[in-house]
XYZ file of N, CA, C and O in Angstrom:
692
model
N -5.413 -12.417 -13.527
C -6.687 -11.889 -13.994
C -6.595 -10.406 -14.347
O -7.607 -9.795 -14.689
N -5.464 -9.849 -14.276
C -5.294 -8.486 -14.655
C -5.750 -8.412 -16.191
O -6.068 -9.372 -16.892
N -5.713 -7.162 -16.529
C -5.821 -6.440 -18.028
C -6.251 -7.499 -19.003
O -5.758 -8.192 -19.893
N -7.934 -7.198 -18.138
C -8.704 -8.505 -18.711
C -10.229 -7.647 -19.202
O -11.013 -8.182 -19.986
N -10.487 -6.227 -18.592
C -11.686 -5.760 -18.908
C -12.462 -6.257 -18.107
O -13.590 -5.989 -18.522
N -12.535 -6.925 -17.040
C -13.541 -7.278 -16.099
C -14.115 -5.820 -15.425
O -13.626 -4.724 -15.152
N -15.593 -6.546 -15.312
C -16.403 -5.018 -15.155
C -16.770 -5.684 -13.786
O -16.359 -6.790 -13.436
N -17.883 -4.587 -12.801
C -18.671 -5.388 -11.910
C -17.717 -5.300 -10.266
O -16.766 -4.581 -9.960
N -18.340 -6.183 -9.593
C -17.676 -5.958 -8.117
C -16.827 -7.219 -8.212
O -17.088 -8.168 -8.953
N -15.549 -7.116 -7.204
C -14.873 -8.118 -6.470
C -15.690 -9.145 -5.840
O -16.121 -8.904 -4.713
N -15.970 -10.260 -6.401
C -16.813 -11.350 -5.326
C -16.220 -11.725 -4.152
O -15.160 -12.349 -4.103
N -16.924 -11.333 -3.101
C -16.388 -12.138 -1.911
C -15.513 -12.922 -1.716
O -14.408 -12.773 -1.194
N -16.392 -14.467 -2.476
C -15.850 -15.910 -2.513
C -14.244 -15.229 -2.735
O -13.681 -14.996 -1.665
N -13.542 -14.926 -3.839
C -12.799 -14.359 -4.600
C -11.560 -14.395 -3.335
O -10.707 -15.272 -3.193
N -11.724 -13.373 -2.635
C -10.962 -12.697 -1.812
C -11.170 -13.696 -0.544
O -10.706 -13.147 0.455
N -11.565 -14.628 -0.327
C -11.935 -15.639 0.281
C -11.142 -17.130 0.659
O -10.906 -17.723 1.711
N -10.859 -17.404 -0.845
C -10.279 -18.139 -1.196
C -9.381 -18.308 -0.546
O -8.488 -17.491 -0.318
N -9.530 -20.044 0.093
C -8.045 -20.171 1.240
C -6.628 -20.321 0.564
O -5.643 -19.688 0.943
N -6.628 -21.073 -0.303
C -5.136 -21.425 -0.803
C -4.673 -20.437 -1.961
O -3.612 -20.629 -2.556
N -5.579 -19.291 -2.276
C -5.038 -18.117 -3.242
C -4.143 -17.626 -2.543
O -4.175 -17.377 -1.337
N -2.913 -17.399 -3.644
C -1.397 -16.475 -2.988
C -1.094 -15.248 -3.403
O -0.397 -14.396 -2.851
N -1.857 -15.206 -4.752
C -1.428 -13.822 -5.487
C -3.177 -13.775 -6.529
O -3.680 -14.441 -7.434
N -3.591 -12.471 -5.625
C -4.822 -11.737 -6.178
C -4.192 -10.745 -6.997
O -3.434 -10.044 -6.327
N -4.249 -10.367 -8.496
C -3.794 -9.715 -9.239
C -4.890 -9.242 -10.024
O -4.833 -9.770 -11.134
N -5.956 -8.396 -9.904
C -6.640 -7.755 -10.710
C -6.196 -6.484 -11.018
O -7.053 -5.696 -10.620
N -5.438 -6.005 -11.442
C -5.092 -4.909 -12.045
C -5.288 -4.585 -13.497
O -5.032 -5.354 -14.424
N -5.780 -3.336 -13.604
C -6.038 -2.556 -15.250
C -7.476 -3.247 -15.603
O -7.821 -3.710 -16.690
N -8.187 -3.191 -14.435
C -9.668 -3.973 -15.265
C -11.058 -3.026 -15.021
O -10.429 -1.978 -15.168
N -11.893 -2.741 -14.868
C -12.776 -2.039 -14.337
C -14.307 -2.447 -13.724
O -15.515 -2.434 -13.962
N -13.088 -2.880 -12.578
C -14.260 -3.090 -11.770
C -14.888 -2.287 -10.770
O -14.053 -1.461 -10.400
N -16.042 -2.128 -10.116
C -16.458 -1.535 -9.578
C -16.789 -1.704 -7.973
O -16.520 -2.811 -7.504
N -17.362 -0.688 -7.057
C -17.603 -1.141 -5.419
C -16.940 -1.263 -4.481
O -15.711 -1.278 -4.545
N -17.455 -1.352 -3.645
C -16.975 -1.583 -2.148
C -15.704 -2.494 -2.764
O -15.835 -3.057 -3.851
N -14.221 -2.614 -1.831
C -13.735 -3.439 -2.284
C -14.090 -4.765 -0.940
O -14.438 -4.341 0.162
N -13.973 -6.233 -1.143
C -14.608 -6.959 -0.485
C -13.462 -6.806 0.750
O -12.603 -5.928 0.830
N -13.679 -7.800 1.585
C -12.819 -8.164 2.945
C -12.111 -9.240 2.501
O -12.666 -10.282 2.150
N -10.527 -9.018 2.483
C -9.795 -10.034 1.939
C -9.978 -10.881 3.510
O -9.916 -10.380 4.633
N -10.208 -12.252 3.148
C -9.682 -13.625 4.505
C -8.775 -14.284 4.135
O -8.228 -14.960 5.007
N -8.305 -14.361 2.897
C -7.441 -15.569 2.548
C -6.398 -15.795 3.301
O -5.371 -15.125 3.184
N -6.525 -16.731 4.136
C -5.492 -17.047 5.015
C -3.633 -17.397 4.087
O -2.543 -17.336 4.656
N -3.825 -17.658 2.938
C -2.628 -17.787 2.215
C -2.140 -16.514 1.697
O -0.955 -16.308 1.960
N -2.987 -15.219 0.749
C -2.631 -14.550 0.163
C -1.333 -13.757 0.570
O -1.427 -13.234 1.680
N -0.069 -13.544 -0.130
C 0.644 -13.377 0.119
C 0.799 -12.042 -0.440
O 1.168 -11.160 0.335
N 0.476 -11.609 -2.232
C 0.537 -10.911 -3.355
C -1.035 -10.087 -3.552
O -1.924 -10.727 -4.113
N -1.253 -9.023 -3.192
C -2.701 -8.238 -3.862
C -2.235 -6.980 -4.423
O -1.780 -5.989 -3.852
N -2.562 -7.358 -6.394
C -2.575 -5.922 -7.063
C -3.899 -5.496 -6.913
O -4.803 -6.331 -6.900
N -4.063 -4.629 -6.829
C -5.766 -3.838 -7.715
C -5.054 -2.867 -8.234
O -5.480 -1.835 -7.716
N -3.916 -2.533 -9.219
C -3.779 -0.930 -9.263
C -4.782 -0.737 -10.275
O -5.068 -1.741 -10.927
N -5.420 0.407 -10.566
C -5.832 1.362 -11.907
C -6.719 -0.346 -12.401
O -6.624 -0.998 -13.441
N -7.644 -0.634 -10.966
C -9.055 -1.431 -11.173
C -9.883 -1.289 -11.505
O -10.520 -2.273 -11.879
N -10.427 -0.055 -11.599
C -11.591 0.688 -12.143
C -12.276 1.705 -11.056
O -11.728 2.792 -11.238
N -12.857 1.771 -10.423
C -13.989 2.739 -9.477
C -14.408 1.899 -8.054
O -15.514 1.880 -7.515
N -12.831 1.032 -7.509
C -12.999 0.649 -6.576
C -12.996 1.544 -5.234
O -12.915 2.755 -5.437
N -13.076 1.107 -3.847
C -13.318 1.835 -3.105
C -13.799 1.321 -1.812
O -14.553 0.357 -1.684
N -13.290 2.061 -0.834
C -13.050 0.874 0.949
C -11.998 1.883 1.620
O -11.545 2.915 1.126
N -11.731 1.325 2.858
C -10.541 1.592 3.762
C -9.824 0.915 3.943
O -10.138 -0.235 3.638
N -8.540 1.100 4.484
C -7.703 -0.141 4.799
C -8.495 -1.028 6.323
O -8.476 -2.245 6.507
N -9.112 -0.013 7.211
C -9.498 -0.691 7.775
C -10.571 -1.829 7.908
O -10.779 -2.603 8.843
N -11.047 -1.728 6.971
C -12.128 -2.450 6.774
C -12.132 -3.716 5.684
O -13.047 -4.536 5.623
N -10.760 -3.731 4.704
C -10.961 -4.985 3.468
C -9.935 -5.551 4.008
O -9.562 -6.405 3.205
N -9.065 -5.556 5.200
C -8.442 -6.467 5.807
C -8.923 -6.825 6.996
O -9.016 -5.964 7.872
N -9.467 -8.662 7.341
C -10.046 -9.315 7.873
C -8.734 -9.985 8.662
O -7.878 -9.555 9.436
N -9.114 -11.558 7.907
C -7.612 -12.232 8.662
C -7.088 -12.174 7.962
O -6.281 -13.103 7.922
N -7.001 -11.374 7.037
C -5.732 -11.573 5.709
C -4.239 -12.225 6.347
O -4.095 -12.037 7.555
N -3.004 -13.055 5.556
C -1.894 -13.498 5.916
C -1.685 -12.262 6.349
O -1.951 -11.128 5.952
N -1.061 -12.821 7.400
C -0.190 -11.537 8.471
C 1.408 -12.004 7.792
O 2.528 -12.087 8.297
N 1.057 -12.163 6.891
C 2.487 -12.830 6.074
C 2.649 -11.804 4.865
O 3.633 -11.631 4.144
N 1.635 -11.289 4.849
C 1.382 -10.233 3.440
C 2.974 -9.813 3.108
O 3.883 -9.416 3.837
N 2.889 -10.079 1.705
C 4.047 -9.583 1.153
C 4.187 -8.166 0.011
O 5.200 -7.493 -0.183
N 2.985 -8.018 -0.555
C 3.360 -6.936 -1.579
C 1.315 -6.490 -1.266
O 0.447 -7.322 -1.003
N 1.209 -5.674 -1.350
C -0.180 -4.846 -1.381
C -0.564 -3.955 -2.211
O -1.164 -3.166 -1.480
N -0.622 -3.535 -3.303
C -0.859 -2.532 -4.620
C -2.168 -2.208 -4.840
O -3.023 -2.959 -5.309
N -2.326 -0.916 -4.443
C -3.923 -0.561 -5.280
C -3.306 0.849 -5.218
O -3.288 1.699 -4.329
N -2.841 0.808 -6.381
C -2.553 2.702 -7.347
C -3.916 2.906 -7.732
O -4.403 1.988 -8.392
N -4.729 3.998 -7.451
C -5.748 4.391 -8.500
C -6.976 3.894 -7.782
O -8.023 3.776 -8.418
N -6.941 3.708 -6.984
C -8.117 3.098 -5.581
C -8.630 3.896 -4.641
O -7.794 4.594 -4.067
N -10.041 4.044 -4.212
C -10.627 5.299 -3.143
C -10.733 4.348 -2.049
O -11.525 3.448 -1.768
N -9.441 4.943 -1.398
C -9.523 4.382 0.051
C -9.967 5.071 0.747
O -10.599 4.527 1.654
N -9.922 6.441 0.756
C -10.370 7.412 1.690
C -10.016 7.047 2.912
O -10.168 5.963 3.476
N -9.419 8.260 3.365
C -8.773 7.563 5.220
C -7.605 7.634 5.364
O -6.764 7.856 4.493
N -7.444 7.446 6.509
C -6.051 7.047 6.887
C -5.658 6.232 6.446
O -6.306 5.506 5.692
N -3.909 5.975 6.895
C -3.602 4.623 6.940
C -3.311 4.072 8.850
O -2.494 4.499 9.665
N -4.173 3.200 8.956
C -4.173 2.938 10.116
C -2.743 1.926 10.409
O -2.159 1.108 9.699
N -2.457 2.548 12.154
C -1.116 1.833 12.319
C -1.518 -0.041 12.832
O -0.820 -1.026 12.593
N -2.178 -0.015 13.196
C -2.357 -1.291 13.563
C -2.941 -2.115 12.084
O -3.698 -3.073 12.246
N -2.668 -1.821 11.087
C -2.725 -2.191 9.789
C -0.969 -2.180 9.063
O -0.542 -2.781 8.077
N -0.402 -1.428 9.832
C 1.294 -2.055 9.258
C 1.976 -3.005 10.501
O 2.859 -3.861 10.443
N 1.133 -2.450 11.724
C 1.344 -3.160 12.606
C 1.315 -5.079 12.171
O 1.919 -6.146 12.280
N 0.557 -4.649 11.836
C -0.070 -6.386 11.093
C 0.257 -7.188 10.287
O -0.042 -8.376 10.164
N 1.117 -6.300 9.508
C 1.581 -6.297 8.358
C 2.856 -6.475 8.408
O 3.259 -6.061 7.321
N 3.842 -6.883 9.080
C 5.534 -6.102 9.303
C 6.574 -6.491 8.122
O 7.597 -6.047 7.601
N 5.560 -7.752 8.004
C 6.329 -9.217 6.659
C 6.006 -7.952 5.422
O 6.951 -8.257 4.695
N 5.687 -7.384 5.072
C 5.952 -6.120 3.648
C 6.808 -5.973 3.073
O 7.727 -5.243 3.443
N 6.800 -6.642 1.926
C 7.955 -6.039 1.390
C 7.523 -4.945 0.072
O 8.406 -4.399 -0.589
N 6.117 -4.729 -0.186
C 5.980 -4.025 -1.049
C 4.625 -3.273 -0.499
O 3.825 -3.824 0.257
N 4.487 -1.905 -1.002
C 3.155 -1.092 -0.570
C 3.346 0.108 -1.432
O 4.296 0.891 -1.415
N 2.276 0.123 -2.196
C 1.882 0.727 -3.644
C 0.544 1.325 -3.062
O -0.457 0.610 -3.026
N 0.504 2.868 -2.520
C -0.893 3.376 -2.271
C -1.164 4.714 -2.624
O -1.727 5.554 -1.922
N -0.560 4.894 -4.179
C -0.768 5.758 -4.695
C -1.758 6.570 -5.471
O -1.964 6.182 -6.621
N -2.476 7.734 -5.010
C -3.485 8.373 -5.870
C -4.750 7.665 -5.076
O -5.636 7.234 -5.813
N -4.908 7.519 -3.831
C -5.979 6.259 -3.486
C -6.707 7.499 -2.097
O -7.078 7.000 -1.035
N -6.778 8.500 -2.237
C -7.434 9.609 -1.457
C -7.131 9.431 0.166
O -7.962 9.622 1.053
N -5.658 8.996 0.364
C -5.466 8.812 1.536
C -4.915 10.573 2.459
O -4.120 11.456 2.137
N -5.656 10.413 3.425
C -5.027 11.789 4.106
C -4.742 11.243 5.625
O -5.228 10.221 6.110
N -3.709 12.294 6.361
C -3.573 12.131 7.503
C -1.987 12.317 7.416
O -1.441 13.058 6.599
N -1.438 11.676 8.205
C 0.106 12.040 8.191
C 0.708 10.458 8.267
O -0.045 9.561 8.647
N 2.059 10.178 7.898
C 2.917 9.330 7.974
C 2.700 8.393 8.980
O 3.149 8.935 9.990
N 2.360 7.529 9.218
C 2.373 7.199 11.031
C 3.917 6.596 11.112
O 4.573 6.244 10.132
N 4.319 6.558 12.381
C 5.723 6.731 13.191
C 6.201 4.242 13.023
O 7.170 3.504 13.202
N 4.738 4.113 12.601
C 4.387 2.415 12.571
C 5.225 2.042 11.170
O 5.500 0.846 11.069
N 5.629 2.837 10.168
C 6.112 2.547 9.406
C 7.103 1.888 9.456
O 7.182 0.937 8.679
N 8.302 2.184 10.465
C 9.438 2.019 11.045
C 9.811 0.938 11.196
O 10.986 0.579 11.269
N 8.343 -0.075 11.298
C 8.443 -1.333 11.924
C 8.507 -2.283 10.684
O 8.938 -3.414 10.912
N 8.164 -2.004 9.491
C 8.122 -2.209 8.476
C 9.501 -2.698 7.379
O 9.480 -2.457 6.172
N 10.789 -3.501 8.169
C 12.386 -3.203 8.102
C 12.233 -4.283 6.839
O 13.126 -4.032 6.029
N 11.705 -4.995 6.556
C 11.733 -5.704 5.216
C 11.073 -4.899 3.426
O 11.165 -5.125 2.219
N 10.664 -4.264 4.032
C 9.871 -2.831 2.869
C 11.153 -2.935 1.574
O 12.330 -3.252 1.750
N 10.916 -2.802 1.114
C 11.741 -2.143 -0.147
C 11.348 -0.985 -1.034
O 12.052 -0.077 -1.477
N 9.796 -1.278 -1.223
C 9.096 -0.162 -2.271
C 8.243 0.537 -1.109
O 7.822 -0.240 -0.252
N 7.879 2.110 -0.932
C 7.027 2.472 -0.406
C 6.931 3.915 -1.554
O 7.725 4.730 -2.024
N 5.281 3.595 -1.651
C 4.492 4.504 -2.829
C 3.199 5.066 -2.024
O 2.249 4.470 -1.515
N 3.388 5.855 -2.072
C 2.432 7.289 -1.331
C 2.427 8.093 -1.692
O 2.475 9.022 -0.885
N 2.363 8.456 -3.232
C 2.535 9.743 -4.114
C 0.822 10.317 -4.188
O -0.069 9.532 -3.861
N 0.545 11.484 -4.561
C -0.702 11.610 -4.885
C -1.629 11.268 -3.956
O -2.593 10.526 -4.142
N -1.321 11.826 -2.948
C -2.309 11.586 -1.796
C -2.751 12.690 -1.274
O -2.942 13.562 -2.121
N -3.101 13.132 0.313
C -3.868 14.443 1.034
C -3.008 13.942 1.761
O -3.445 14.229 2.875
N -1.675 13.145 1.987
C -0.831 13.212 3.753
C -0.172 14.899 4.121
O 0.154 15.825 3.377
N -0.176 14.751 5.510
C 0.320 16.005 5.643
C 1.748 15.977 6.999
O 2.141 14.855 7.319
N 2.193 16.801 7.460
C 2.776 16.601 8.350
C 4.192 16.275 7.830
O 4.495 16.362 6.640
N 5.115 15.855 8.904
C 6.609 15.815 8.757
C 6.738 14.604 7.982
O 5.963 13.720 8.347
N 7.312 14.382 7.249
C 8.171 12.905 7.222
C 8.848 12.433 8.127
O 9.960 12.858 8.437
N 8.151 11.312 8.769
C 9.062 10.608 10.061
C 9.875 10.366 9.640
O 10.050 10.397 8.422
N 11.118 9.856 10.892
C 12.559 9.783 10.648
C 12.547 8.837 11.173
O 13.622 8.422 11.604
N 10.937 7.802 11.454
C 11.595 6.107 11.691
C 11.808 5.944 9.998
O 12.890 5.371 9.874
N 11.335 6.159 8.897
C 11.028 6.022 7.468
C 12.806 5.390 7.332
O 13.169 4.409 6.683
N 13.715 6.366 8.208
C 15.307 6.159 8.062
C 15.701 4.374 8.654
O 16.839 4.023 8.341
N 15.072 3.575 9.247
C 15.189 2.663 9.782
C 14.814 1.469 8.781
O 14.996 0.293 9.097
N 14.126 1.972 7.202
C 14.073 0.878 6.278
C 15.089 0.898 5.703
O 15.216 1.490 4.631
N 16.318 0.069 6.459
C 17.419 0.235 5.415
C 17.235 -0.561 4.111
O 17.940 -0.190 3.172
N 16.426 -1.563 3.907
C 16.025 -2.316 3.031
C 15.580 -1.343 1.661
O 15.870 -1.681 0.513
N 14.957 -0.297 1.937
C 14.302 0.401 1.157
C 14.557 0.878 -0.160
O 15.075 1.993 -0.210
N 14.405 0.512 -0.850
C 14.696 1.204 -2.920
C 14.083 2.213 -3.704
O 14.255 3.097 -4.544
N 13.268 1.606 -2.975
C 12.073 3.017 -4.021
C 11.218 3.566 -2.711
O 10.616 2.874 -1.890
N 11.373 5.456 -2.763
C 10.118 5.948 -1.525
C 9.523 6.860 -2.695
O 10.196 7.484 -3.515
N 8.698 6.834 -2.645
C 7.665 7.550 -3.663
C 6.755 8.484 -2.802
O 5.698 8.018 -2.374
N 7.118 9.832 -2.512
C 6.040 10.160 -1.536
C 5.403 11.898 -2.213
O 5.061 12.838 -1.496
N 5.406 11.878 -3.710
C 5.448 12.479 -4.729
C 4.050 13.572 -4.116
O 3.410 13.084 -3.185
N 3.679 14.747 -4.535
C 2.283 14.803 -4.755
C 1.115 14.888 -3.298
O -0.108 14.770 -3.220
N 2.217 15.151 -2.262
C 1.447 15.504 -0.727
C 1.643 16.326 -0.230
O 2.567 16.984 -0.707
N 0.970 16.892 1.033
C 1.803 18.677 0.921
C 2.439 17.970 2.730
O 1.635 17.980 3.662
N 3.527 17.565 2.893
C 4.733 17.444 3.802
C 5.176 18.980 4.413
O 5.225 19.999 3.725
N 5.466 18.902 5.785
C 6.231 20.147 5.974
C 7.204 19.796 6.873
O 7.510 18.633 7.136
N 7.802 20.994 7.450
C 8.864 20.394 7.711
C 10.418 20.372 7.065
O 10.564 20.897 5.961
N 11.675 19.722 7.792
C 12.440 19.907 7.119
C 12.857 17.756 6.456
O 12.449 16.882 7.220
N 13.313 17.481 5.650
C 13.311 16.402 4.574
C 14.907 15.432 5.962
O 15.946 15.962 6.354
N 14.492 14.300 6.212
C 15.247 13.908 7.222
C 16.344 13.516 6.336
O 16.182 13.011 5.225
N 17.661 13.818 6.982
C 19.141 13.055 6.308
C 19.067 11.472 6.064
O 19.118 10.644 6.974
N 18.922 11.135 4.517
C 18.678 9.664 4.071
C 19.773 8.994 3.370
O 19.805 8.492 2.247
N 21.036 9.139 4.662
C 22.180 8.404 4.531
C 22.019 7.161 5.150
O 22.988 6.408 5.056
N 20.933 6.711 5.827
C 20.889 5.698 6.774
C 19.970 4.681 5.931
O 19.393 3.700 6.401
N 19.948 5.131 4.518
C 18.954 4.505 3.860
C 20.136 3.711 2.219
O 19.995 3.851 1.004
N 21.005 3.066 2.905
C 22.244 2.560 1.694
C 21.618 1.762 0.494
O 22.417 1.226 -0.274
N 20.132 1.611 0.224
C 19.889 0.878 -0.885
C 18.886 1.529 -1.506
O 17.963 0.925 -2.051
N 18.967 2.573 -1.481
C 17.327 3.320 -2.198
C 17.797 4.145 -3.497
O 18.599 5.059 -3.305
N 17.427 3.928 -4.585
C 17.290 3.645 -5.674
C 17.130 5.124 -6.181
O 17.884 5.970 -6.663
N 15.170 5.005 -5.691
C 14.306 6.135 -6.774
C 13.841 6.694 -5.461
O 13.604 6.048 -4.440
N 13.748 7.964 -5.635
C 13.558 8.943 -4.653
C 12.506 9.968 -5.208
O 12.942 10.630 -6.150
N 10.992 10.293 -4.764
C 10.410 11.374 -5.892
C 9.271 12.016 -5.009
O 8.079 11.738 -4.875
N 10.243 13.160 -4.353
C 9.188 13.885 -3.457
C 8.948 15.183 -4.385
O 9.115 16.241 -3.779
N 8.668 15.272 -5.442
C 8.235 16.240 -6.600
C 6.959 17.066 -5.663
O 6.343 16.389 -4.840
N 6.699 18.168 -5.795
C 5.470 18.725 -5.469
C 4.962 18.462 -3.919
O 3.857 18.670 -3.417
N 6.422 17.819 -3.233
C 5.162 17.939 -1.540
C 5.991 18.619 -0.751
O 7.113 18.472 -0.265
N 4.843 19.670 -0.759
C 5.581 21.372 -0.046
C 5.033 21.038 1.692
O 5.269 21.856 2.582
């Protein structure tokens, strides 16, 4: 259902849906609260660059699959943290796209737990604080995108990281 021009809110039902695996609204413009995903199947959720969506992580994940595999909303007002008992939940990840989505706070140390990850996108955010050095424990990891936050601190040795690709801490002082 992506790059379709859909206007309007996420319907409930929508995000509801038991046997949906892959919610893909991306490039459309929709609007609102984003709903409370339940889908006990969903495996796949884009929203990137949805339109004037907007929520927390804590709040649009219900019973979502604790199987979750890829999560994308580039261009989304999450406002907030990212709460740890939300990657906690999450560990099955192999993808997390939460770029430009008004997240502040710092890295949490929960990332670590996260050893199936490959992509992590956190560019364009308000995080602050060190870059944890569990982040070194995704050896899985290809792409860290943590572009566009103001980080301090010194940048941890990412020899322990043998498959990472794209690297783009541009601008986080």
């Amino acid at each position: 259902l992506g790059f379709n021009g859909f206007n309007g809110r996420i319907p409930q039902p929508v995000a509801a849906l038991p046997a949906l695996r892959d919610l893909d609204l991306a490039a459309n413009k929709l609007t609102g609260q984003l709903p409370l995903f339940t889908g006990e199947s969903l495996l796949y959720i884009t929203l990137d660059e949805g339109g004037d969506l907007e929520g927390n992580l804590r709040s649009i994940f219900g019973n979502v699959n604790k199987n979750l595999l890829s999560f994308s909303c580039e261009g989304c007002n999450l406002a907030g943290s990212i709460p740890p008992n939300f990657l906690s939940e999450h560990s099955s990840l192999e993808y997390l796209r939460l770029e430009d989505c008004d997240l502040v706070g710092d890295i949490s140390n929960a990332f670590g737990n996260l050893v199936t990850l490959t992509t992590l996108a956190l560019g364009e955010n308000q995080l602050v604080g060190q870059i944890p050095t569990q982040l070194l424990q995704l050896s899985n990891l290809e792409v860290l995108e943590l572009f566009g936050n103001s980080f301090a601190g010194s940048l941890p040795v990412l020899k322990s990281l043998p498959n990472l690709r794209i690297l783009d801490l541009v601008s986080s002082t």
